XYZ file of N, CA, C and O in Angstrom:
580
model
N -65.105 64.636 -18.054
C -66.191 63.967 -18.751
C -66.718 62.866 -17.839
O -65.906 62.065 -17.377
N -67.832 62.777 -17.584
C -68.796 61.736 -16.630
C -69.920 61.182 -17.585
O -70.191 61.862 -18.574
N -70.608 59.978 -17.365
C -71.597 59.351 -17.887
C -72.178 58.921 -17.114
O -71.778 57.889 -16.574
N -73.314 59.496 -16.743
C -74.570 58.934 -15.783
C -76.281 58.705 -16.691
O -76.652 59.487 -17.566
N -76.906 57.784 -16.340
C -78.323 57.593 -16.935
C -78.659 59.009 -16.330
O -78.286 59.728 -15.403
N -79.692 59.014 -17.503
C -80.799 60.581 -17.537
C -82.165 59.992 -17.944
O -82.446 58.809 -18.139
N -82.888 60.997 -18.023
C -84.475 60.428 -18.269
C -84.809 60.540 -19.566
O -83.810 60.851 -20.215
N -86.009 60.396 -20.397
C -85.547 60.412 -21.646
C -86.513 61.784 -21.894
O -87.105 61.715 -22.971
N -86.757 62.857 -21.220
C -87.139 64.222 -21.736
C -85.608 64.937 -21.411
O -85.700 66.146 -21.620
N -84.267 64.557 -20.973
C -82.904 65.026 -21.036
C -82.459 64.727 -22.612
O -81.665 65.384 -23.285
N -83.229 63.505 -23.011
C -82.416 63.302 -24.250
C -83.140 63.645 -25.735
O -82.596 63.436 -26.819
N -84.363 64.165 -25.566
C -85.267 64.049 -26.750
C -84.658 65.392 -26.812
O -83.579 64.819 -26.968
N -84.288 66.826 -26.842
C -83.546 67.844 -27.529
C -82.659 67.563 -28.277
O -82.339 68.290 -29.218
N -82.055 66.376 -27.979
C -80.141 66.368 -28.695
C -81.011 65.833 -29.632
O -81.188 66.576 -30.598
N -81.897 64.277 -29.666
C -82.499 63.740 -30.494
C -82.999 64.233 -31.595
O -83.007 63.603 -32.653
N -83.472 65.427 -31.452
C -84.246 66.264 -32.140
C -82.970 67.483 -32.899
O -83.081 68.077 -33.972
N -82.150 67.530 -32.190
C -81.055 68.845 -32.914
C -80.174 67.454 -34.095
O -79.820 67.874 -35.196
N -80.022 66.620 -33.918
C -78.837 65.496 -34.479
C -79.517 64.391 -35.666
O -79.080 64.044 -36.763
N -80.790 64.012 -34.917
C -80.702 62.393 -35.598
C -82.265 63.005 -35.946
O -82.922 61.966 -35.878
N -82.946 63.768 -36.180
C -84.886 64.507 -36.825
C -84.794 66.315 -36.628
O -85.564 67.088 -36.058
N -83.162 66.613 -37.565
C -83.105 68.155 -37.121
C -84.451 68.373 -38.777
O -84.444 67.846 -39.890
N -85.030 68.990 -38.375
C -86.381 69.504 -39.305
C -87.902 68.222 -39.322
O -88.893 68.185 -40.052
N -87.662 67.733 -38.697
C -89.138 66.939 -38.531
C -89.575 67.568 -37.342
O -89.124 68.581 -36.806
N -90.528 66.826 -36.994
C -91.485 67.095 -35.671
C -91.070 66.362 -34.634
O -91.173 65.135 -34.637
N -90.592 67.000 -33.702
C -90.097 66.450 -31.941
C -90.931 65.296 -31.846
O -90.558 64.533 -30.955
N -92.130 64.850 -32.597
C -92.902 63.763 -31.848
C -91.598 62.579 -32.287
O -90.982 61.909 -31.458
N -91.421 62.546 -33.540
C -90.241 61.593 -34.416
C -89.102 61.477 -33.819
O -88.195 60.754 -34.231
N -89.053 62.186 -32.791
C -88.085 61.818 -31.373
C -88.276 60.950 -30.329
O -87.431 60.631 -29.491
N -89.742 60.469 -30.427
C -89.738 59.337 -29.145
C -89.883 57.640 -30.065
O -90.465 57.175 -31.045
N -89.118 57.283 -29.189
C -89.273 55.983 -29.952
C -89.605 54.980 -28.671
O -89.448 55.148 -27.462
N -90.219 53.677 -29.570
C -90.938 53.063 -28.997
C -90.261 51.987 -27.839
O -89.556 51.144 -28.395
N -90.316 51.863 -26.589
C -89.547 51.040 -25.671
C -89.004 52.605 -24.336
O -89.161 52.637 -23.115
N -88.460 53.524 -25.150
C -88.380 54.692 -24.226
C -88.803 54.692 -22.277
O -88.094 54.653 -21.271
N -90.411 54.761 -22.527
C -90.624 54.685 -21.434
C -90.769 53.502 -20.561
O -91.395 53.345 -19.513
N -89.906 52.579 -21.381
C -89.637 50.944 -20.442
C -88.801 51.533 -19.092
O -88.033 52.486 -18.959
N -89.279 50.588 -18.224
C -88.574 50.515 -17.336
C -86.902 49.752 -17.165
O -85.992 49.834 -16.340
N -87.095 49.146 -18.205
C -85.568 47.905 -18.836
C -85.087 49.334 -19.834
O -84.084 49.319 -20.548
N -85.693 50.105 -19.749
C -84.691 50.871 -20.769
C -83.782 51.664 -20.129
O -83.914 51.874 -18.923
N -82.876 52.137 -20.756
C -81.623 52.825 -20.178
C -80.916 53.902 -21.063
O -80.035 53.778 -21.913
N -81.561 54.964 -20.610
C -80.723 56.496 -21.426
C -79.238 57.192 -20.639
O -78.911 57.622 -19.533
N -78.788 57.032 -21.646
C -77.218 57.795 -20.982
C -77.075 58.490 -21.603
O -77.589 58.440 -22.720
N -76.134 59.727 -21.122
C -76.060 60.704 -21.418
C -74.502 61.212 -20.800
O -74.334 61.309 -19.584
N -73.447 61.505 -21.743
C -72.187 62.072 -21.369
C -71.664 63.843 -21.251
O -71.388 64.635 -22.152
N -71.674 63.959 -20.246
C -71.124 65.513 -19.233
C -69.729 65.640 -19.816
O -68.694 64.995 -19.644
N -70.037 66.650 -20.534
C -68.840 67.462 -20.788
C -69.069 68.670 -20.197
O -70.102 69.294 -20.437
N -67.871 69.246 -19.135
C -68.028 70.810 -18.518
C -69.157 70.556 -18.183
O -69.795 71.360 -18.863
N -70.186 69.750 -17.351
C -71.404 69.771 -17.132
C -72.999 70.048 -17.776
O -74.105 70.251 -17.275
N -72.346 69.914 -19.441
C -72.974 70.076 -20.048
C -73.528 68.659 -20.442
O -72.805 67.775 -19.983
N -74.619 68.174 -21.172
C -74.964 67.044 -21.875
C -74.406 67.379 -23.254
O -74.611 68.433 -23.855
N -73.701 66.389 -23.662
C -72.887 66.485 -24.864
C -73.028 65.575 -25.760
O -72.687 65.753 -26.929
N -73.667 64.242 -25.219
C -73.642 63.096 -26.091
C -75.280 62.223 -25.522
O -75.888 62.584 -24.514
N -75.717 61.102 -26.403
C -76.676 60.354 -25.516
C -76.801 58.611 -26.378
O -76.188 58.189 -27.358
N -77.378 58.245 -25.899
C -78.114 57.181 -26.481
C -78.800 56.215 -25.164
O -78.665 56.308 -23.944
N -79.585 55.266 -26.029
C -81.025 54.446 -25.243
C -80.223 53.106 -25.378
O -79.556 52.914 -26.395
N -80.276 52.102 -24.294
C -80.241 50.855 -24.305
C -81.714 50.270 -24.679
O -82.255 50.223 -23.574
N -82.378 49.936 -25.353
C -83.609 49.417 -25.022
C -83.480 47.607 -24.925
O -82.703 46.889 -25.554
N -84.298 47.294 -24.136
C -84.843 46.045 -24.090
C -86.091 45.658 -25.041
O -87.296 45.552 -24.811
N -85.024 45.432 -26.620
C -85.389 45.134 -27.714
C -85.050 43.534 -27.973
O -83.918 43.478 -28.453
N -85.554 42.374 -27.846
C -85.027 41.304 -28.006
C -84.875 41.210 -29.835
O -85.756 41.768 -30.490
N -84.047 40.687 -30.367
C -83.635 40.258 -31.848
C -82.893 39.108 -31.892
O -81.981 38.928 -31.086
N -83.226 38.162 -32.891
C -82.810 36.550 -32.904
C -81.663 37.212 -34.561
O -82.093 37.836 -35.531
N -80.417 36.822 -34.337
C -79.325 36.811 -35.394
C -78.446 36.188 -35.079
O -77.790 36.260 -34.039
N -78.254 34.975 -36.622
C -77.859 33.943 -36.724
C -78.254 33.009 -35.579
O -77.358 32.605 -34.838
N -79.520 32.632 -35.374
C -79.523 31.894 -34.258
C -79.336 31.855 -32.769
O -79.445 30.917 -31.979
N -78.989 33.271 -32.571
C -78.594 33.611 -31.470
C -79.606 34.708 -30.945
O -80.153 35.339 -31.849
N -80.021 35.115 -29.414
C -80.691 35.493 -29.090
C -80.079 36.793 -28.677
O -79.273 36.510 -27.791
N -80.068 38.615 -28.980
C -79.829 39.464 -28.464
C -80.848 40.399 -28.061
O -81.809 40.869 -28.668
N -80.303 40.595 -26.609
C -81.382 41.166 -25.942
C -81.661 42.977 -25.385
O -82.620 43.614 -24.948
N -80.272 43.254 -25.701
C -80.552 44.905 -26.116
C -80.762 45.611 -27.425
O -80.646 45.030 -28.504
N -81.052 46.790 -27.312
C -80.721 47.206 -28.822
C -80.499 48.724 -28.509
O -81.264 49.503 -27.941
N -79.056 48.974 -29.111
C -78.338 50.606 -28.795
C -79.667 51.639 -30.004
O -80.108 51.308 -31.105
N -79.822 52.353 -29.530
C -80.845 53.138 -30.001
C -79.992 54.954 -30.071
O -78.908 55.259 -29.572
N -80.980 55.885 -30.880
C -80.398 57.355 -30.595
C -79.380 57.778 -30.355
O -79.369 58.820 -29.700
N -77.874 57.078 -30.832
C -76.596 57.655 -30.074
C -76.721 58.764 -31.001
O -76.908 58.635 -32.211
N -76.603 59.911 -30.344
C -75.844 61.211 -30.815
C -75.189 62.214 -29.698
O -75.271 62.204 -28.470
N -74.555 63.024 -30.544
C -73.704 64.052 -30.159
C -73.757 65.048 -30.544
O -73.430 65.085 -31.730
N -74.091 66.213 -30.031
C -74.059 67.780 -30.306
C -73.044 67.996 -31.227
O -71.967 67.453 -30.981
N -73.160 68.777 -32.398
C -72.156 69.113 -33.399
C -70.983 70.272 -32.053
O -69.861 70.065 -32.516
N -70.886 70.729 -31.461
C -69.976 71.492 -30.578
C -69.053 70.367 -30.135
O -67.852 70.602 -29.996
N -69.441 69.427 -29.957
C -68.794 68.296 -29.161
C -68.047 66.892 -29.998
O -67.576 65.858 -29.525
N -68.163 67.323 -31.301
C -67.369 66.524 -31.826
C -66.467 66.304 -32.072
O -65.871 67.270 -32.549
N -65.937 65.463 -32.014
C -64.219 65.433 -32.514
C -63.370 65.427 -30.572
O -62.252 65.703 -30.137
N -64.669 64.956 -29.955
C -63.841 65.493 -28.222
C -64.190 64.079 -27.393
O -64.248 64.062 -26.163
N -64.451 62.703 -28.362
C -64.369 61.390 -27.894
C -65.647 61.392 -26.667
O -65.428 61.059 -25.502
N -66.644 61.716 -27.046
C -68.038 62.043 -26.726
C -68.808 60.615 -26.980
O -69.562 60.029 -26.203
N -68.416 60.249 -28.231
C -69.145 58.950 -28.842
C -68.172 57.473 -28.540
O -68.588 56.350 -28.257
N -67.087 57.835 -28.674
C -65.836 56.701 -27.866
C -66.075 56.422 -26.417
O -65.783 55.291 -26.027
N -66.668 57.470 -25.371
C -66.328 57.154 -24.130
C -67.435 56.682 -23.885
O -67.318 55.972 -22.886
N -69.002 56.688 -24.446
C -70.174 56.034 -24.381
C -69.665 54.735 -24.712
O -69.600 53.929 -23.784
N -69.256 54.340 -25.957
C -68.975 52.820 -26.255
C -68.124 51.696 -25.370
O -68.048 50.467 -25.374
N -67.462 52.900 -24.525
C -66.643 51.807 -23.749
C -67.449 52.042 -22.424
O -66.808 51.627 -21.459
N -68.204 52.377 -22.216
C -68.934 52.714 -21.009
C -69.852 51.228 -20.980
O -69.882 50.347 -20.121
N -70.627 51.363 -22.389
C -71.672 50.570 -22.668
C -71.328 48.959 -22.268
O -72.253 48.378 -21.699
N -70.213 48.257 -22.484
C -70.095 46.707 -21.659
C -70.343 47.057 -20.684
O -71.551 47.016 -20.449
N -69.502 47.561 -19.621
C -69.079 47.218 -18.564
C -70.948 47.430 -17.960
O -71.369 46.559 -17.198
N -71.853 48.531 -18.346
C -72.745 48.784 -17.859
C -73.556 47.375 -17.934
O -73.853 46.725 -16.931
N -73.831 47.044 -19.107
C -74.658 45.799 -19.594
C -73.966 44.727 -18.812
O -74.779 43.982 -18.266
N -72.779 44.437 -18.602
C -72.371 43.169 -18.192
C -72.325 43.274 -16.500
O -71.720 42.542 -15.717
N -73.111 44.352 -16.244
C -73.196 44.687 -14.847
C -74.882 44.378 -14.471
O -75.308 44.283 -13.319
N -75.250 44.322 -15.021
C -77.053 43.823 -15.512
C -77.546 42.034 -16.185
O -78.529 41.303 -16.306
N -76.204 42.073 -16.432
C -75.821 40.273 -17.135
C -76.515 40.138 -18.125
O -77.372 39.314 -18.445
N -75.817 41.562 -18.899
C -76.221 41.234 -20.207
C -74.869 41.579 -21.055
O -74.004 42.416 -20.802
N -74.964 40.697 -22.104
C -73.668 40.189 -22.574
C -73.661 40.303 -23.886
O -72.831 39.706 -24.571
N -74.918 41.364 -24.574
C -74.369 41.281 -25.968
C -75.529 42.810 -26.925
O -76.377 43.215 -26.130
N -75.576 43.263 -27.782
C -75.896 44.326 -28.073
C -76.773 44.147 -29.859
O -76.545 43.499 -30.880
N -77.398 44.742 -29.586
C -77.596 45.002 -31.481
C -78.356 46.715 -31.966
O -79.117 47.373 -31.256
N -77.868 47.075 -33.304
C -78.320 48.337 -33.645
C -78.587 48.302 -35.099
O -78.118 47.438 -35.840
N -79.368 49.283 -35.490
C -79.504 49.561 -36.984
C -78.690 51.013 -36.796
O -79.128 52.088 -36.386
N -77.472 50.687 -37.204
C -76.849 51.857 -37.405
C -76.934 52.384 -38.923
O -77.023 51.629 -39.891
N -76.895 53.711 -38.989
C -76.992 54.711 -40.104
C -75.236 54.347 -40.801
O -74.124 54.371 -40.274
N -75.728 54.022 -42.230
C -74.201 53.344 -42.874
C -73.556 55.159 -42.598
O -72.361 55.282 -42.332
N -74.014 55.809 -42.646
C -72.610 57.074 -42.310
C -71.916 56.775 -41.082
O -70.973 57.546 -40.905
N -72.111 55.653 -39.903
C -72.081 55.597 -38.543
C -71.083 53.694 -38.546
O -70.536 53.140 -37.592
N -71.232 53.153 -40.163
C -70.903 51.605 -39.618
C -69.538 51.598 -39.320
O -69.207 50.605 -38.672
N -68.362 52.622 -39.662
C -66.790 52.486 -39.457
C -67.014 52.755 -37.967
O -66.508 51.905 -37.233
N -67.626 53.699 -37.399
C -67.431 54.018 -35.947
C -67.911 52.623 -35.350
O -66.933 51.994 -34.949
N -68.802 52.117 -35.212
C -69.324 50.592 -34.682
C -68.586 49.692 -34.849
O -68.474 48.843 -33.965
N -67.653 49.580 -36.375
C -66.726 48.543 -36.565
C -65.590 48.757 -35.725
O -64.835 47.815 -35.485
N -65.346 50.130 -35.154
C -63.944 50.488 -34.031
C -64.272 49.153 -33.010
O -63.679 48.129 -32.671
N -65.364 49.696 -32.781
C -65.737 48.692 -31.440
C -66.314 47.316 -31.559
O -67.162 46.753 -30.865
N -65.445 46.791 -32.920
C -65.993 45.033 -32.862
C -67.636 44.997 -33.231
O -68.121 43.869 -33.152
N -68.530 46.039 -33.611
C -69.854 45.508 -33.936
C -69.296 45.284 -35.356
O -68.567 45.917 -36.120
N -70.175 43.714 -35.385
C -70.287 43.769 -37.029
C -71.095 43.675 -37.568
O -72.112 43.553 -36.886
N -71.280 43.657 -38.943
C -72.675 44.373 -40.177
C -72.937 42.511 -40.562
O -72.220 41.560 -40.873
N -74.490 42.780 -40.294
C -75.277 41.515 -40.503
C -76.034 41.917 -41.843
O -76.398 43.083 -41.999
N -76.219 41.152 -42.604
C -77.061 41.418 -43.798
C -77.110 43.022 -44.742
O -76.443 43.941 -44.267
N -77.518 43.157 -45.411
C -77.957 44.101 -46.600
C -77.932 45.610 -45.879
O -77.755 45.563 -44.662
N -78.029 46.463 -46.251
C -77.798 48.195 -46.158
C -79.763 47.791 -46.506
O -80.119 46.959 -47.340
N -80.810 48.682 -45.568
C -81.830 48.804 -45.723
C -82.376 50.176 -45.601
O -81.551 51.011 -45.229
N -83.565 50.593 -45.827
C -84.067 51.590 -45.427
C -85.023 51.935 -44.494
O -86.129 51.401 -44.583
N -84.786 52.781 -43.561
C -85.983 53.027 -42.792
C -86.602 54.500 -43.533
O -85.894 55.375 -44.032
N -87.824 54.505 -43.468
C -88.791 55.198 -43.890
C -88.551 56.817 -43.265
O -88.595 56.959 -42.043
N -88.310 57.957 -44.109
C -87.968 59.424 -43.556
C -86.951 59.719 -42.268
O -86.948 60.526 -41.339
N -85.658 58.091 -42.931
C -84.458 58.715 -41.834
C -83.483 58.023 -42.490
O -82.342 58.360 -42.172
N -83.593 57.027 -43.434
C -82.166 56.698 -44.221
C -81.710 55.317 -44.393
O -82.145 54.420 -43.670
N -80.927 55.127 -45.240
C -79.920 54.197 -45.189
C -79.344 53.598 -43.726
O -78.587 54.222 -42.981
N -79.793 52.452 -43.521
C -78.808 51.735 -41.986
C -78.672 50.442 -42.422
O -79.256 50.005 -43.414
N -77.736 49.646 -41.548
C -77.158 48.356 -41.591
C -77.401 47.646 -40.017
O -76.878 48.141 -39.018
N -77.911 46.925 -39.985
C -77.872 46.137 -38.860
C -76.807 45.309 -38.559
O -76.391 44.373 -39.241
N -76.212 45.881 -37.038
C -75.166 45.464 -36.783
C -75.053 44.836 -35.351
O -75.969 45.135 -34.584
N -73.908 43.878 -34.798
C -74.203 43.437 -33.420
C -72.801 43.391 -33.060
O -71.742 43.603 -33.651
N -73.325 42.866 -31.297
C -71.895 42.549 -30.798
C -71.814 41.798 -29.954
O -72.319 42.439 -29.033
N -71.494 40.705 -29.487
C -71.311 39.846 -27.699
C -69.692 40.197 -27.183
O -68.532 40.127 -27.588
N -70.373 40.556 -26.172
C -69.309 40.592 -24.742
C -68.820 40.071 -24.281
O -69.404 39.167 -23.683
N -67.382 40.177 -24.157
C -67.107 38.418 -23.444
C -66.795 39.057 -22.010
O -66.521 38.328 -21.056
């Protein structure tokens, strides 16, 4: 298993099979994508793409504090689950950011997704909300030490 950045027409298929399976591929690009501060990874299993998600350079102010990424699109191919696809991204994700001197993270994770985020120390800021034709999420964060 390897994790190297990819471009983000590597990642809009998984996007589209996982996190908008029956909408329209357009509901796969999201906005910041084609930043240059943005950052798509993508984890090689057997040389396959198996897993992904977007760093974007999303700034968000919580509790007073200033965070300046935001984890976007993590998914994983249903073949590839249960094979630490989504574990080896999360521990990938400091060392990458704190290699860029950035030191802290935030997401609207999907509440089916907040126990996996809580593995890794993100915690749930405010209320369970809705985003419009994708669900229930919780906004959650994390700093790096």
């Amino acid at each position: 298993m390897f994790i190297r950045q990819v471009s983000v027409t590597d990642i809009i298929p998984i996007r589209h099979q996982v996190l908008r399976q029956g909408k329209a591929i357009e509901s796969c690009y999201f906005t910041g994508d084609t930043s240059k501060n943005t950052f798509h990874l993508g984890v090689f299993l057997n040389h396959e793409l198996a897993g992904i998600c977007s760093l974007v350079n999303q700034e968000k102010t919580i509790n007073a504090k200033l965070y300046t990424y935001q984890l976007r699109g993590m998914a994983v191919l249903d073949e590839f689950q249960g094979k630490k696809v989504g574990t080896s991204l999360m521990h990938f994700i400091p060392d990458f950011l704190k290699s860029r001197s950035y030191s802290n993270l935030w997401c609207n994770a999907r509440t089916s997704a907040v126990l996996f985020y809580e593995k890794f120390n993100f915690v749930k800021q405010g209320d369970v909300f809705e985003i419009p034709d994708v669900g229930p999420h919780q906004l959650m964060h994390i700093t790096y030490e």
